[in-house]
Amino acid sequence: MLRHLFVSLLFVCFSIFAHAQAGASVQFKSDDDQRLHIDNIAVVPVLDNVNNVYSKTLTDWLTKKITADHQWNPILYSKELKSDYLEPQEAHQIMLETKSQAVVTSRVLRGPQGLSYRMSLYVGTDGLPLVTESTTSAKFDSIQDITKEYKNLYEVVHSRLPIDGEVLSRDGNDVTINVGKNWHLRSGQTVDAVQILKIQRHPKLYFMVGAE
């Protein structure tokens, strides 16, 4: 994680800082922006249809990956679920039980035509899915190949988030953010600080289709 990184801000943020330095208390809040805040993320064990042959390896990989990124704290959810698709109240309950702000679920199903993968990320107290992605592949026998496909799916899900990271704190012009070298960030680079005003969702499935 890079600390005390100088951040180039959008004009709205410049306005906030100008008022703050003048002694005025100015805050701009967005409910959707606050819903994207994640400290802890509940990791639901991967579901499969081959007697958990894939589940442990892929769940371990996902937990270690999130830990290594140093962006969120993964908390393994111990209860078994019948489906990787969660109703809003289910997702919200898991967040309450794990003291998390997000839940990630996934499945890998083996069929006659190959393997199908799906991963969903639920964020916020409303328990709605933020990102849902799926893919298919040939019928791999190697767990290494299956893990590689699963890794690619996770990277797609992560890239679909409307932000790369969060501003954790600010002290004058010194800003701490929760992204660093794992995002190819280097000293001297400039990043933009933005606020999400509104998440646009699919009218029936509710996952994010765009953001302002």
Short mmCIF file of C-alpha atoms in Angstrom, two decimals:
data_model
loop_
_atom_site.label_atom_id
_atom_site.label_comp_id
_atom_site.label_asym_id
_atom_site.label_seq_id
_atom_site.Cartn_x
_atom_site.Cartn_y
_atom_site.Cartn_z
CA MET A 1 0.00 0.00 0.00
CA LEU A 2 1.33 3.45 -0.81
CA ARG A 3 0.90 5.94 1.99
CA HIS A 4 1.06 9.70 1.87
CA LEU A 5 0.61 9.74 -1.88
CA PHE A 6 -0.04 13.16 -3.37
CA VAL A 7 -3.40 12.99 -5.13
CA SER A 8 -4.57 15.17 -8.00
CA LEU A 9 -8.25 15.80 -7.38
CA LEU A 10 -11.21 16.69 -9.59
CA PHE A 11 -12.60 20.22 -9.43
CA VAL A 12 -15.34 19.23 -6.98
CA CYS A 13 -12.74 17.93 -4.54
CA PHE A 14 -10.62 21.04 -4.98
CA SER A 15 -13.69 23.03 -3.92
CA ILE A 16 -14.08 20.87 -0.82
CA PHE A 17 -10.45 21.36 0.19
CA ALA A 18 -10.60 25.10 -0.43
CA HIS A 19 -13.55 25.46 1.93
CA ALA A 20 -11.94 23.18 4.50
CA GLN A 21 -8.72 25.21 4.51
CA ALA A 22 -10.77 28.37 4.96
CA GLY A 23 -12.22 26.92 8.15
CA ALA A 24 -15.67 25.97 6.82
CA SER A 25 -17.06 22.48 7.36
CA VAL A 26 -18.12 21.27 3.90
CA GLN A 27 -19.09 17.70 3.07
CA PHE A 28 -20.56 16.15 -0.05
CA LYS A 29 -22.17 12.78 0.60
CA SER A 30 -23.55 10.15 -1.74
CA ASP A 31 -25.44 7.10 -0.47
CA ASP A 32 -24.27 4.96 -3.39
CA ASP A 33 -20.66 6.03 -2.85
CA GLN A 34 -20.85 5.08 0.82
CA ARG A 35 -22.36 1.69 -0.09
CA LEU A 36 -19.18 0.89 -2.03
CA HIS A 37 -17.02 1.11 1.08
CA ILE A 38 -15.51 -2.29 1.90
CA ASP A 39 -13.28 -3.17 4.85
CA ASN A 40 -14.23 -6.83 5.27
CA ILE A 41 -15.54 -9.15 2.56
CA ALA A 42 -17.26 -12.45 3.33
CA VAL A 43 -15.99 -15.30 1.15
CA VAL A 44 -18.63 -17.97 0.63
CA PRO A 45 -17.06 -21.36 -0.20
CA VAL A 46 -17.14 -22.12 -3.93
CA LEU A 47 -19.97 -24.44 -4.95
CA ASP A 48 -19.42 -27.32 -7.36
CA ASN A 49 -21.29 -30.41 -8.52
CA VAL A 50 -18.40 -32.87 -8.09
CA ASN A 51 -18.51 -33.48 -4.33
CA ASN A 52 -16.41 -30.43 -3.45
CA VAL A 53 -13.45 -31.58 -5.55
CA TYR A 54 -12.95 -28.01 -6.78
CA SER A 55 -14.39 -26.15 -3.81
CA LYS A 56 -11.53 -26.23 -1.30
CA THR A 57 -8.76 -25.42 -3.80
CA LEU A 58 -10.65 -22.50 -5.36
CA THR A 59 -11.90 -21.14 -2.03
CA ASP A 60 -8.35 -21.23 -0.65
CA TRP A 61 -7.03 -19.49 -3.76
CA LEU A 62 -9.66 -16.73 -3.52
CA THR A 63 -9.05 -16.12 0.18
CA LYS A 64 -5.27 -15.95 -0.32
CA LYS A 65 -5.65 -13.65 -3.33
CA ILE A 66 -7.79 -11.13 -1.44
CA THR A 67 -5.38 -11.28 1.50
CA ALA A 68 -2.36 -10.70 -0.74
CA ASP A 69 -3.94 -7.68 -2.41
CA HIS A 70 -4.15 -5.85 0.96
CA GLN A 71 -7.30 -4.05 -0.15
CA TRP A 72 -9.98 -5.93 1.82
CA ASN A 73 -9.94 -8.35 4.74
CA PRO A 74 -11.42 -11.73 3.71
CA ILE A 75 -13.63 -13.54 6.21
CA LEU A 76 -14.54 -17.11 5.34
CA TYR A 77 -18.24 -17.83 5.76
CA SER A 78 -18.52 -21.27 7.32
CA LYS A 79 -22.16 -22.14 6.62
CA GLU A 80 -23.00 -24.14 3.50
CA LEU A 81 -25.36 -22.60 0.95
CA LYS A 82 -27.46 -24.41 -1.62
CA SER A 83 -26.96 -21.76 -4.31
CA ASP A 84 -24.36 -19.16 -5.22
CA TYR A 85 -27.21 -16.77 -6.04
CA LEU A 86 -28.32 -14.85 -2.95
CA GLU A 87 -31.55 -13.06 -2.27
CA PRO A 88 -30.95 -9.55 -0.86
CA GLN A 89 -31.94 -10.59 2.65
CA GLU A 90 -29.54 -13.55 2.50
CA ALA A 91 -26.62 -11.36 1.44
CA HIS A 92 -27.45 -8.82 4.13
CA GLN A 93 -27.63 -11.53 6.79
CA ILE A 94 -24.22 -12.90 5.82
CA MET A 95 -22.77 -9.40 6.11
CA LEU A 96 -24.28 -9.04 9.57
CA GLU A 97 -22.95 -12.42 10.73
CA THR A 98 -19.43 -11.77 9.43
CA LYS A 99 -19.36 -8.02 10.15
CA SER A 100 -18.59 -7.45 6.49
CA GLN A 101 -19.63 -4.86 3.92
CA ALA A 102 -19.58 -7.25 0.96
CA VAL A 103 -20.06 -10.91 0.02
CA VAL A 104 -18.49 -12.85 -2.85
CA THR A 105 -20.10 -16.08 -4.07
CA SER A 106 -19.08 -18.39 -6.91
CA ARG A 107 -19.67 -21.78 -8.48
CA VAL A 108 -17.95 -24.14 -10.90
CA LEU A 109 -20.21 -26.72 -12.56
CA ARG A 110 -18.98 -29.64 -14.66
CA GLY A 111 -21.15 -30.78 -17.57
CA PRO A 112 -20.91 -32.83 -20.76
CA GLN A 113 -19.83 -29.76 -22.76
CA GLY A 114 -17.25 -28.50 -20.28
CA LEU A 115 -17.15 -26.27 -17.23
CA SER A 116 -19.26 -23.24 -16.38
CA TYR A 117 -18.14 -20.61 -13.89
CA ARG A 118 -20.05 -17.82 -12.16
CA MET A 119 -19.05 -15.24 -9.58
CA SER A 120 -21.10 -12.51 -7.90
CA LEU A 121 -20.17 -9.63 -5.62
CA TYR A 122 -22.80 -8.21 -3.27
CA VAL A 123 -22.03 -4.85 -1.70
CA GLY A 124 -24.00 -2.64 0.69
CA THR A 125 -26.71 -3.10 3.28
CA ASP A 126 -29.39 -3.47 0.60
CA GLY A 127 -27.86 -6.87 -0.24
CA LEU A 128 -28.06 -6.31 -4.00
CA PRO A 129 -25.50 -7.78 -6.42
CA LEU A 130 -23.04 -5.19 -7.70
CA VAL A 131 -21.26 -7.40 -10.25
CA THR A 132 -22.16 -10.80 -11.69
CA GLU A 133 -19.97 -12.49 -14.30
CA SER A 134 -19.98 -15.96 -15.88
CA THR A 135 -17.87 -17.88 -18.38
CA THR A 136 -17.41 -21.36 -19.80
CA SER A 137 -14.40 -23.45 -20.74
CA ALA A 138 -13.44 -26.84 -22.11
CA LYS A 139 -13.61 -29.88 -19.86
CA PHE A 140 -10.31 -29.51 -18.02
CA ASP A 141 -9.07 -32.38 -15.89
CA SER A 142 -6.26 -30.38 -14.32
CA ILE A 143 -7.13 -28.38 -11.19
CA GLN A 144 -4.36 -25.96 -12.23
CA ASP A 145 -6.24 -25.16 -15.46
CA ILE A 146 -9.52 -24.79 -13.58
CA THR A 147 -7.86 -22.47 -11.07
CA LYS A 148 -6.47 -20.38 -13.93
CA GLU A 149 -9.94 -19.94 -15.43
CA TYR A 150 -11.32 -19.07 -11.99
CA LYS A 151 -8.52 -16.51 -11.51
CA ASN A 152 -9.42 -14.88 -14.83
CA LEU A 153 -13.07 -14.68 -13.74
CA TYR A 154 -12.12 -12.98 -10.46
CA GLU A 155 -10.00 -10.44 -12.31
CA VAL A 156 -12.95 -9.60 -14.58
CA VAL A 157 -15.25 -9.16 -11.58
CA HIS A 158 -12.72 -6.93 -9.82
CA SER A 159 -12.21 -4.83 -12.95
CA ARG A 160 -15.96 -4.23 -13.22
CA LEU A 161 -16.02 -2.24 -9.97
CA PRO A 162 -16.66 1.46 -10.66
CA ILE A 163 -13.59 2.41 -8.58
CA ASP A 164 -10.08 0.99 -8.24
CA GLY A 165 -9.73 1.79 -4.55
CA GLU A 166 -10.69 4.14 -1.74
CA VAL A 167 -9.27 7.18 -0.02
CA LEU A 168 -8.85 5.96 3.56
CA SER A 169 -7.73 9.21 5.18
CA ARG A 170 -6.45 12.71 4.45
CA ASP A 171 -4.17 15.01 6.44
CA GLY A 172 -3.75 18.23 4.50
CA ASN A 173 -2.35 17.16 1.13
CA ASP A 174 -1.23 13.74 2.42
CA VAL A 175 -3.69 11.04 1.38
CA THR A 176 -3.72 7.32 2.20
CA ILE A 177 -5.37 5.00 -0.33
CA ASN A 178 -5.94 1.23 -0.29
CA VAL A 179 -4.25 0.42 -3.59
CA GLY A 180 -0.55 0.12 -4.28
CA LYS A 181 2.04 -1.88 -6.17
CA ASN A 182 -0.35 -4.76 -6.90
CA TRP A 183 -2.22 -2.25 -9.09
CA HIS A 184 1.08 -1.24 -10.75
CA LEU A 185 1.02 2.05 -8.84
CA ARG A 186 4.41 3.71 -8.43
CA SER A 187 5.75 6.72 -6.56
CA GLY A 188 5.32 9.89 -8.57
CA GLN A 189 2.18 8.80 -10.39
CA THR A 190 -0.97 10.92 -10.31
CA VAL A 191 -4.41 9.48 -9.57
CA ASP A 192 -7.87 11.05 -9.57
CA ALA A 193 -10.19 11.06 -6.55
CA VAL A 194 -13.83 10.82 -7.58
CA GLN A 195 -17.20 10.36 -5.93
CA ILE A 196 -19.79 7.89 -7.22
CA LEU A 197 -23.07 9.77 -7.38
CA LYS A 198 -25.36 6.97 -8.51
CA ILE A 199 -25.18 3.27 -9.36
CA GLN A 200 -27.31 2.35 -12.37
CA ARG A 201 -28.77 -1.15 -12.04
CA HIS A 202 -30.42 -3.73 -14.28
CA PRO A 203 -34.21 -3.30 -13.88
CA LYS A 204 -34.83 -6.97 -13.03
CA LEU A 205 -31.54 -8.54 -11.96
CA TYR A 206 -30.30 -5.43 -10.11
CA PHE A 207 -26.56 -5.80 -10.85
CA MET A 208 -24.70 -2.66 -11.88
CA VAL A 209 -24.88 -1.64 -15.54
CA GLY A 210 -23.27 1.78 -15.13
CA ALA A 211 -22.29 4.48 -12.66
CA GLU A 212 -22.31 8.28 -12.58
#
